[in-house]
PDB file of C-alpha atoms in Angstrom:
ATOM      1  CA  GLU A  11     -56.197  88.243  30.388  1.00  0.00           C
ATOM      2  CA  ALA A  12     -59.631  88.470  31.983  1.00  0.00           C
ATOM      3  CA  GLY A  13     -60.819  85.350  33.780  1.00  0.00           C
ATOM      4  CA  VAL A  14     -64.146  83.563  33.705  1.00  0.00           C
ATOM      5  CA  ALA A  15     -66.904  85.865  34.937  1.00  0.00           C
ATOM      6  CA  GLN A  16     -70.041  84.691  36.693  1.00  0.00           C
ATOM      7  CA  SER A  17     -73.064  86.473  38.075  1.00  0.00           C
ATOM      8  CA  PRO A  18     -74.679  86.750  40.461  1.00  0.00           C
ATOM      9  CA  ARG A  19     -72.229  85.678  43.159  1.00  0.00           C
ATOM     10  CA  TYR A  20     -74.973  84.852  45.645  1.00  0.00           C
ATOM     11  CA  LYS A  21     -78.659  84.068  45.278  1.00  0.00           C
ATOM     12  CA  ILE A  22     -81.321  83.123  47.788  1.00  0.00           C
ATOM     13  CA  ILE A  23     -84.684  81.907  46.528  1.00  0.00           C
ATOM     14  CA  GLU A  24     -87.640  79.933  47.818  1.00  0.00           C
ATOM     15  CA  LYS A  25     -88.374  76.437  46.577  1.00  0.00           C
ATOM     16  CA  ARG A  26     -90.429  76.278  43.405  1.00  0.00           C
ATOM     17  CA  GLN A  27     -89.064  79.638  42.245  1.00  0.00           C
ATOM     18  CA  SER A  28     -86.866  79.958  39.176  1.00  0.00           C
ATOM     19  CA  VAL A  29     -83.298  81.251  38.946  1.00  0.00           C
ATOM     20  CA  ALA A  30     -80.739  81.911  36.222  1.00  0.00           C
ATOM     21  CA  PHE A  31     -76.975  82.087  36.297  1.00  0.00           C
ATOM     22  CA  TRP A  32     -74.776  83.758  33.746  1.00  0.00           C
ATOM     23  CA  CYS A  33     -71.240  82.928  32.632  1.00  0.00           C
ATOM     24  CA  ASN A  34     -68.815  84.759  30.378  1.00  0.00           C
ATOM     25  CA  PRO A  35     -65.841  82.526  29.500  1.00  0.00           C
ATOM     26  CA  ILE A  36     -62.317  83.546  28.634  1.00  0.00           C
ATOM     27  CA  SER A  37     -62.204  85.035  25.164  1.00  0.00           C
ATOM     28  CA  GLY A  38     -61.505  82.463  22.494  1.00  0.00           C
ATOM     29  CA  HIS A  39     -62.237  79.426  24.643  1.00  0.00           C
ATOM     30  CA  ALA A  40     -64.276  76.926  22.669  1.00  0.00           C
ATOM     31  CA  THR A  41     -65.315  74.690  25.556  1.00  0.00           C
ATOM     32  CA  LEU A  42     -67.581  75.760  28.402  1.00  0.00           C
ATOM     33  CA  TYR A  43     -68.592  73.705  31.430  1.00  0.00           C
ATOM     34  CA  TRP A  44     -71.212  74.065  34.159  1.00  0.00           C
ATOM     35  CA  TYR A  45     -70.647  72.234  37.439  1.00  0.00           C
ATOM     36  CA  GLN A  46     -72.692  71.811  40.592  1.00  0.00           C
ATOM     37  CA  GLN A  47     -70.696  71.630  43.837  1.00  0.00           C
ATOM     38  CA  ILE A  48     -72.678  70.610  46.882  1.00  0.00           C
ATOM     39  CA  LEU A  49     -71.061  71.427  50.225  1.00  0.00           C
ATOM     40  CA  GLY A  50     -68.433  68.819  51.109  1.00  0.00           C
ATOM     41  CA  GLN A  51     -68.399  67.204  47.669  1.00  0.00           C
ATOM     42  CA  GLY A  52     -66.414  67.520  44.474  1.00  0.00           C
ATOM     43  CA  PRO A  53     -67.845  69.418  41.523  1.00  0.00           C
ATOM     44  CA  LYS A  54     -70.251  67.436  39.356  1.00  0.00           C
ATOM     45  CA  LEU A  55     -70.333  68.187  35.642  1.00  0.00           C
ATOM     46  CA  LEU A  56     -73.827  69.217  34.560  1.00  0.00           C
ATOM     47  CA  ILE A  57     -73.274  70.181  30.959  1.00  0.00           C
ATOM     48  CA  GLN A  58     -70.421  70.759  28.545  1.00  0.00           C
ATOM     49  CA  PHE A  59     -70.531  72.871  25.398  1.00  0.00           C
ATOM     50  CA  GLN A  60     -68.143  72.831  22.478  1.00  0.00           C
ATOM     51  CA  ASN A  61     -68.717  76.208  20.803  1.00  0.00           C
ATOM     52  CA  ASN A  62     -72.536  76.405  20.864  1.00  0.00           C
ATOM     53  CA  GLY A  63     -73.190  72.667  20.696  1.00  0.00           C
ATOM     54  CA  VAL A  64     -73.786  70.332  23.636  1.00  0.00           C
ATOM     55  CA  VAL A  65     -71.268  67.486  23.907  1.00  0.00           C
ATOM     56  CA  ASP A  66     -72.342  66.087  27.284  1.00  0.00           C
ATOM     57  CA  ASP A  67     -75.430  66.752  29.370  1.00  0.00           C
ATOM     58  CA  SER A  68     -75.874  63.277  30.812  1.00  0.00           C
ATOM     59  CA  GLN A  69     -75.979  64.524  34.416  1.00  0.00           C
ATOM     60  CA  LEU A  70     -78.217  67.527  33.847  1.00  0.00           C
ATOM     61  CA  PRO A  71     -81.666  67.067  35.466  1.00  0.00           C
ATOM     62  CA  LYS A  72     -83.484  68.062  32.335  1.00  0.00           C
ATOM     63  CA  ASP A  73     -86.915  68.222  33.953  1.00  0.00           C
ATOM     64  CA  ARG A  74     -85.831  71.346  35.832  1.00  0.00           C
ATOM     65  CA  PHE A  75     -82.441  72.469  34.559  1.00  0.00           C
ATOM     66  CA  SER A  76     -81.690  74.007  31.188  1.00  0.00           C
ATOM     67  CA  ALA A  77     -78.647  75.672  29.695  1.00  0.00           C
ATOM     68  CA  GLU A  78     -77.772  77.443  26.511  1.00  0.00           C
ATOM     69  CA  ARG A  79     -74.722  78.986  24.952  1.00  0.00           C
ATOM     70  CA  LEU A  80     -75.754  81.494  22.375  1.00  0.00           C
ATOM     71  CA  LYS A  81     -73.275  82.334  19.616  1.00  0.00           C
ATOM     72  CA  GLY A  82     -70.708  80.090  21.271  1.00  0.00           C
ATOM     73  CA  VAL A  83     -69.715  82.687  23.876  1.00  0.00           C
ATOM     74  CA  ASP A  84     -71.786  83.507  26.979  1.00  0.00           C
ATOM     75  CA  SER A  85     -73.883  80.863  28.655  1.00  0.00           C
ATOM     76  CA  THR A  86     -76.919  80.785  30.925  1.00  0.00           C
ATOM     77  CA  LEU A  87     -77.946  78.006  33.298  1.00  0.00           C
ATOM     78  CA  LYS A  88     -81.550  78.015  34.532  1.00  0.00           C
ATOM     79  CA  ILE A  89     -83.370  76.109  37.237  1.00  0.00           C
ATOM     80  CA  GLN A  90     -87.148  76.003  37.177  1.00  0.00           C
ATOM     81  CA  PRO A  91     -88.617  75.120  39.623  1.00  0.00           C
ATOM     82  CA  ALA A  92     -85.906  74.993  42.275  1.00  0.00           C
ATOM     83  CA  LYS A  93     -85.804  72.348  45.005  1.00  0.00           C
ATOM     84  CA  LEU A  94     -84.104  72.419  48.376  1.00  0.00           C
ATOM     85  CA  GLU A  95     -81.482  69.951  47.145  1.00  0.00           C
ATOM     86  CA  ASP A  96     -80.390  72.415  44.469  1.00  0.00           C
ATOM     87  CA  SER A  97     -78.625  74.469  47.154  1.00  0.00           C
ATOM     88  CA  ALA A  98     -75.008  74.428  45.994  1.00  0.00           C
ATOM     89  CA  VAL A  99     -72.279  76.444  44.339  1.00  0.00           C
ATOM     90  CA  TYR A 100     -72.635  76.542  40.557  1.00  0.00           C
ATOM     91  CA  LEU A 101     -69.285  76.782  38.824  1.00  0.00           C
ATOM     92  CA  CYS A 102     -68.597  77.780  35.260  1.00  0.00           C
ATOM     93  CA  ALA A 103     -65.327  76.871  33.589  1.00  0.00           C
ATOM     94  CA  SER A 104     -63.864  77.291  30.146  1.00  0.00           C
ATOM     95  CA  SER A 105     -60.939  75.835  28.202  1.00  0.00           C
ATOM     96  CA  PRO A 106     -59.403  76.313  24.766  1.00  0.00           C
ATOM     97  CA  GLY A 107     -60.474  72.797  23.812  1.00  0.00           C
ATOM     98  CA  LEU A 108     -61.636  69.544  25.308  1.00  0.00           C
ATOM     99  CA  ALA A 109     -60.157  68.418  28.637  1.00  0.00           C
ATOM    100  CA  GLY A 110     -59.714  64.819  27.543  1.00  0.00           C
ATOM    101  CA  GLY A 111     -57.458  63.428  24.881  1.00  0.00           C
ATOM    102  CA  ARG A 112     -53.816  64.092  24.103  1.00  0.00           C
ATOM    103  CA  ASN A 113     -54.077  67.857  24.548  1.00  0.00           C
ATOM    104  CA  GLY A 114     -55.730  67.664  27.950  1.00  0.00           C
ATOM    105  CA  TYR A 115     -56.639  71.322  28.106  1.00  0.00           C
ATOM    106  CA  GLU A 116     -56.746  72.937  31.522  1.00  0.00           C
ATOM    107  CA  GLN A 117     -60.072  74.286  32.706  1.00  0.00           C
ATOM    108  CA  TYR A 118     -60.239  77.844  34.041  1.00  0.00           C
ATOM    109  CA  PHE A 119     -62.871  78.308  36.711  1.00  0.00           C
ATOM    110  CA  GLY A 120     -64.995  81.276  37.615  1.00  0.00           C
ATOM    111  CA  PRO A 121     -65.702  82.299  41.234  1.00  0.00           C
ATOM    112  CA  GLY A 122     -69.033  80.467  41.289  1.00  0.00           C
ATOM    113  CA  THR A 123     -72.577  81.372  42.260  1.00  0.00           C
ATOM    114  CA  ARG A 124     -73.710  80.247  45.704  1.00  0.00           C
ATOM    115  CA  LEU A 125     -77.402  79.305  45.548  1.00  0.00           C
ATOM    116  CA  THR A 126     -79.470  78.840  48.674  1.00  0.00           C
ATOM    117  CA  VAL A 127     -82.976  77.436  48.282  1.00  0.00           C
ATOM    118  CA  THR A 128     -85.217  77.890  51.325  1.00  0.00           C
TER     119      THR A 128
ATOM    120  CA  ALA B  24     -66.964  53.812  32.282  1.00  0.00           C
ATOM    121  CA  GLN B  25     -64.646  56.012  34.233  1.00  0.00           C
ATOM    122  CA  SER B  26     -64.335  56.962  37.857  1.00  0.00           C
ATOM    123  CA  VAL B  27     -61.931  58.581  40.273  1.00  0.00           C
ATOM    124  CA  THR B  28     -61.413  57.762  43.948  1.00  0.00           C
ATOM    125  CA  GLN B  29     -59.548  59.930  46.394  1.00  0.00           C
ATOM    126  CA  LEU B  30     -58.581  57.543  49.131  1.00  0.00           C
ATOM    127  CA  ASP B  31     -58.459  60.045  52.006  1.00  0.00           C
ATOM    128  CA  SER B  32     -61.090  62.649  52.801  1.00  0.00           C
ATOM    129  CA  HIS B  33     -58.724  64.411  55.229  1.00  0.00           C
ATOM    130  CA  VAL B  34     -54.934  64.475  55.555  1.00  0.00           C
ATOM    131  CA  SER B  35     -53.098  66.239  58.352  1.00  0.00           C
ATOM    132  CA  VAL B  36     -49.346  66.947  58.260  1.00  0.00           C
ATOM    133  CA  SER B  37     -46.917  69.127  60.142  1.00  0.00           C
ATOM    134  CA  GLU B  38     -45.262  72.041  58.406  1.00  0.00           C
ATOM    135  CA  GLY B  39     -42.028  70.925  56.753  1.00  0.00           C
ATOM    136  CA  THR B  40     -43.041  67.260  56.434  1.00  0.00           C
ATOM    137  CA  PRO B  41     -43.942  65.451  53.185  1.00  0.00           C
ATOM    138  CA  VAL B  42     -47.434  65.487  51.709  1.00  0.00           C
ATOM    139  CA  LEU B  43     -49.090  62.512  50.000  1.00  0.00           C
ATOM    140  CA  LEU B  44     -52.621  62.750  48.594  1.00  0.00           C
ATOM    141  CA  ARG B  45     -53.803  59.545  46.973  1.00  0.00           C
ATOM    142  CA  CYS B  46     -55.897  59.166  43.841  1.00  0.00           C
ATOM    143  CA  ASN B  47     -56.963  56.049  41.936  1.00  0.00           C
ATOM    144  CA  TYR B  48     -58.843  56.145  38.672  1.00  0.00           C
ATOM    145  CA  SER B  49     -60.520  53.839  36.218  1.00  0.00           C
ATOM    146  CA  SER B  50     -60.982  54.578  32.555  1.00  0.00           C
ATOM    147  CA  SER B  51     -61.784  52.662  29.413  1.00  0.00           C
ATOM    148  CA  TYR B  52     -59.611  55.005  27.388  1.00  0.00           C
ATOM    149  CA  SER B  53     -56.270  56.716  27.804  1.00  0.00           C
ATOM    150  CA  PRO B  54     -57.104  59.420  30.317  1.00  0.00           C
ATOM    151  CA  SER B  55     -55.927  62.924  30.971  1.00  0.00           C
ATOM    152  CA  LEU B  56     -55.451  63.399  34.700  1.00  0.00           C
ATOM    153  CA  PHE B  57     -55.402  66.632  36.666  1.00  0.00           C
ATOM    154  CA  TRP B  58     -54.995  67.888  40.198  1.00  0.00           C
ATOM    155  CA  TYR B  59     -56.817  71.094  41.142  1.00  0.00           C
ATOM    156  CA  VAL B  60     -56.632  73.022  44.409  1.00  0.00           C
ATOM    157  CA  GLN B  61     -59.409  75.039  46.032  1.00  0.00           C
ATOM    158  CA  HIS B  62     -58.477  77.468  48.791  1.00  0.00           C
ATOM    159  CA  PRO B  63     -61.276  78.740  51.054  1.00  0.00           C
ATOM    160  CA  ASN B  64     -63.399  81.327  49.289  1.00  0.00           C
ATOM    161  CA  LYS B  65     -61.230  81.107  46.184  1.00  0.00           C
ATOM    162  CA  GLY B  66     -61.716  79.523  42.799  1.00  0.00           C
ATOM    163  CA  LEU B  67     -60.340  76.211  41.600  1.00  0.00           C
ATOM    164  CA  GLN B  68     -56.799  76.374  40.281  1.00  0.00           C
ATOM    165  CA  LEU B  69     -54.809  73.838  38.281  1.00  0.00           C
ATOM    166  CA  LEU B  70     -51.817  72.323  40.090  1.00  0.00           C
ATOM    167  CA  LEU B  71     -50.643  69.959  37.372  1.00  0.00           C
ATOM    168  CA  LYS B  72     -51.789  67.666  34.583  1.00  0.00           C
ATOM    169  CA  TYR B  73     -50.850  64.411  32.866  1.00  0.00           C
ATOM    170  CA  THR B  74     -51.618  63.942  29.163  1.00  0.00           C
ATOM    171  CA  SER B  75     -49.681  60.808  28.100  1.00  0.00           C
ATOM    172  CA  ALA B  76     -46.260  62.440  28.000  1.00  0.00           C
ATOM    173  CA  ALA B  77     -43.837  62.079  30.930  1.00  0.00           C
ATOM    174  CA  THR B  78     -45.250  59.946  33.738  1.00  0.00           C
ATOM    175  CA  LEU B  79     -43.738  62.189  36.439  1.00  0.00           C
ATOM    176  CA  VAL B  80     -45.429  65.545  36.259  1.00  0.00           C
ATOM    177  CA  LYS B  81     -44.249  68.681  38.034  1.00  0.00           C
ATOM    178  CA  GLY B  82     -46.690  71.395  38.974  1.00  0.00           C
ATOM    179  CA  ILE B  83     -46.829  74.699  40.746  1.00  0.00           C
ATOM    180  CA  ASN B  84     -45.720  75.364  44.327  1.00  0.00           C
ATOM    181  CA  GLY B  85     -43.437  72.308  44.479  1.00  0.00           C
ATOM    182  CA  PHE B  86     -46.151  69.701  43.887  1.00  0.00           C
ATOM    183  CA  GLU B  87     -45.655  66.713  41.619  1.00  0.00           C
ATOM    184  CA  ALA B  88     -47.560  63.578  40.685  1.00  0.00           C
ATOM    185  CA  GLU B  89     -46.666  60.260  39.115  1.00  0.00           C
ATOM    186  CA  PHE B  90     -48.902  58.447  36.662  1.00  0.00           C
ATOM    187  CA  LYS B  91     -48.742  54.684  37.262  1.00  0.00           C
ATOM    188  CA  LYS B  92     -50.795  52.833  34.690  1.00  0.00           C
ATOM    189  CA  SER B  93     -50.278  49.408  36.264  1.00  0.00           C
ATOM    190  CA  GLU B  94     -51.655  50.680  39.561  1.00  0.00           C
ATOM    191  CA  THR B  95     -54.184  53.091  37.990  1.00  0.00           C
ATOM    192  CA  SER B  96     -52.940  55.742  40.372  1.00  0.00           C
ATOM    193  CA  PHE B  97     -52.021  59.417  40.171  1.00  0.00           C
ATOM    194  CA  HIS B  98     -50.864  60.364  43.667  1.00  0.00           C
ATOM    195  CA  LEU B  99     -49.926  63.959  44.496  1.00  0.00           C
ATOM    196  CA  THR B 100     -46.802  64.643  46.555  1.00  0.00           C
ATOM    197  CA  LYS B 101     -44.799  67.518  47.937  1.00  0.00           C
ATOM    198  CA  PRO B 102     -41.510  67.116  49.831  1.00  0.00           C
ATOM    199  CA  SER B 103     -42.182  69.782  52.442  1.00  0.00           C
ATOM    200  CA  ALA B 104     -45.573  71.176  53.436  1.00  0.00           C
ATOM    201  CA  HIS B 105     -46.143  74.870  53.958  1.00  0.00           C
ATOM    202  CA  MET B 106     -48.948  76.480  55.908  1.00  0.00           C
ATOM    203  CA  SER B 107     -50.239  78.018  52.688  1.00  0.00           C
ATOM    204  CA  ASP B 108     -50.824  74.508  51.274  1.00  0.00           C
ATOM    205  CA  ALA B 109     -53.849  74.023  53.520  1.00  0.00           C
ATOM    206  CA  ALA B 110     -56.769  73.656  51.099  1.00  0.00           C
ATOM    207  CA  GLU B 111     -59.058  71.176  49.340  1.00  0.00           C
ATOM    208  CA  TYR B 112     -57.455  69.118  46.575  1.00  0.00           C
ATOM    209  CA  PHE B 113     -59.325  67.427  43.745  1.00  0.00           C
ATOM    210  CA  CYS B 114     -58.148  64.673  41.421  1.00  0.00           C
ATOM    211  CA  VAL B 115     -59.840  64.846  38.015  1.00  0.00           C
ATOM    212  CA  VAL B 116     -60.029  62.388  35.119  1.00  0.00           C
ATOM    213  CA  SER B 117     -61.048  63.282  31.571  1.00  0.00           C
ATOM    214  CA  THR B 118     -61.293  60.873  28.677  1.00  0.00           C
ATOM    215  CA  GLY B 119     -62.349  60.976  25.078  1.00  0.00           C
ATOM    216  CA  GLY B 120     -62.852  64.706  25.278  1.00  0.00           C
ATOM    217  CA  PHE B 121     -66.320  64.363  26.708  1.00  0.00           C
ATOM    218  CA  LYS B 122     -66.334  63.062  30.240  1.00  0.00           C
ATOM    219  CA  THR B 123     -64.814  64.968  33.138  1.00  0.00           C
ATOM    220  CA  ILE B 124     -65.126  63.524  36.628  1.00  0.00           C
ATOM    221  CA  PHE B 125     -63.926  65.108  39.862  1.00  0.00           C
ATOM    222  CA  GLY B 126     -62.992  63.094  42.906  1.00  0.00           C
ATOM    223  CA  ALA B 127     -64.701  63.833  46.211  1.00  0.00           C
ATOM    224  CA  GLY B 128     -61.729  65.860  47.382  1.00  0.00           C
ATOM    225  CA  THR B 129     -59.079  65.630  50.084  1.00  0.00           C
ATOM    226  CA  ARG B 130     -58.812  68.371  52.654  1.00  0.00           C
ATOM    227  CA  LEU B 131     -55.214  69.022  53.652  1.00  0.00           C
ATOM    228  CA  PHE B 132     -54.507  70.411  57.110  1.00  0.00           C
ATOM    229  CA  VAL B 133     -51.041  71.754  57.896  1.00  0.00           C
ATOM    230  CA  LYS B 134     -50.035  72.088  61.539  1.00  0.00           C
ATOM    231  CA  ALA B 135     -47.454  74.593  62.688  1.00  0.00           C
TER     232      ALA B 135
END
């Protein structure tokens, strides 16, 4: 079974530029997550999709970050314009269903995209 | 509201000695609880999970955790540490299907 794919793996941009990350989840997984992991911290959930609908984006800085999941499969996370504090690893994860509740589905993580903003 | 607190940012043990990584949580609903491990330059991997079934949960590589509702804790243990256990460990709480929160992480060092 293929895992969660992310690209690019590394990206260096200057502040105020824009950047986009792509994620291809495991086939058949309904739930897709984007996390931001700043060095030395735990991942912070930015947005969670159930199929192609957003179920939680409460921690997404909507003035500069946007995300979409077209057709309930692949997803793209965009930052425009980038700030120095956006330097982090951006992780994509997927699961068959929601992580909470009685089923408690495991999340499968991609390798991440390391973003450096200079 | 929900939150998760990992009580130690760093834990150092000798190879062959027990491991204890502590995690406390708060949740307004019945939570699902997870432990994930992150080895250097590798992706996050599930160690084990609790989803309201047995309170003592066994995971991969000899790890286990016990859900204690009265203490709101979900500590991770292993009887005997191995060098390959050196990594970052994250306690995670999910409730109501919508909210997933990671702890700040505990880095485990294993001395030969």
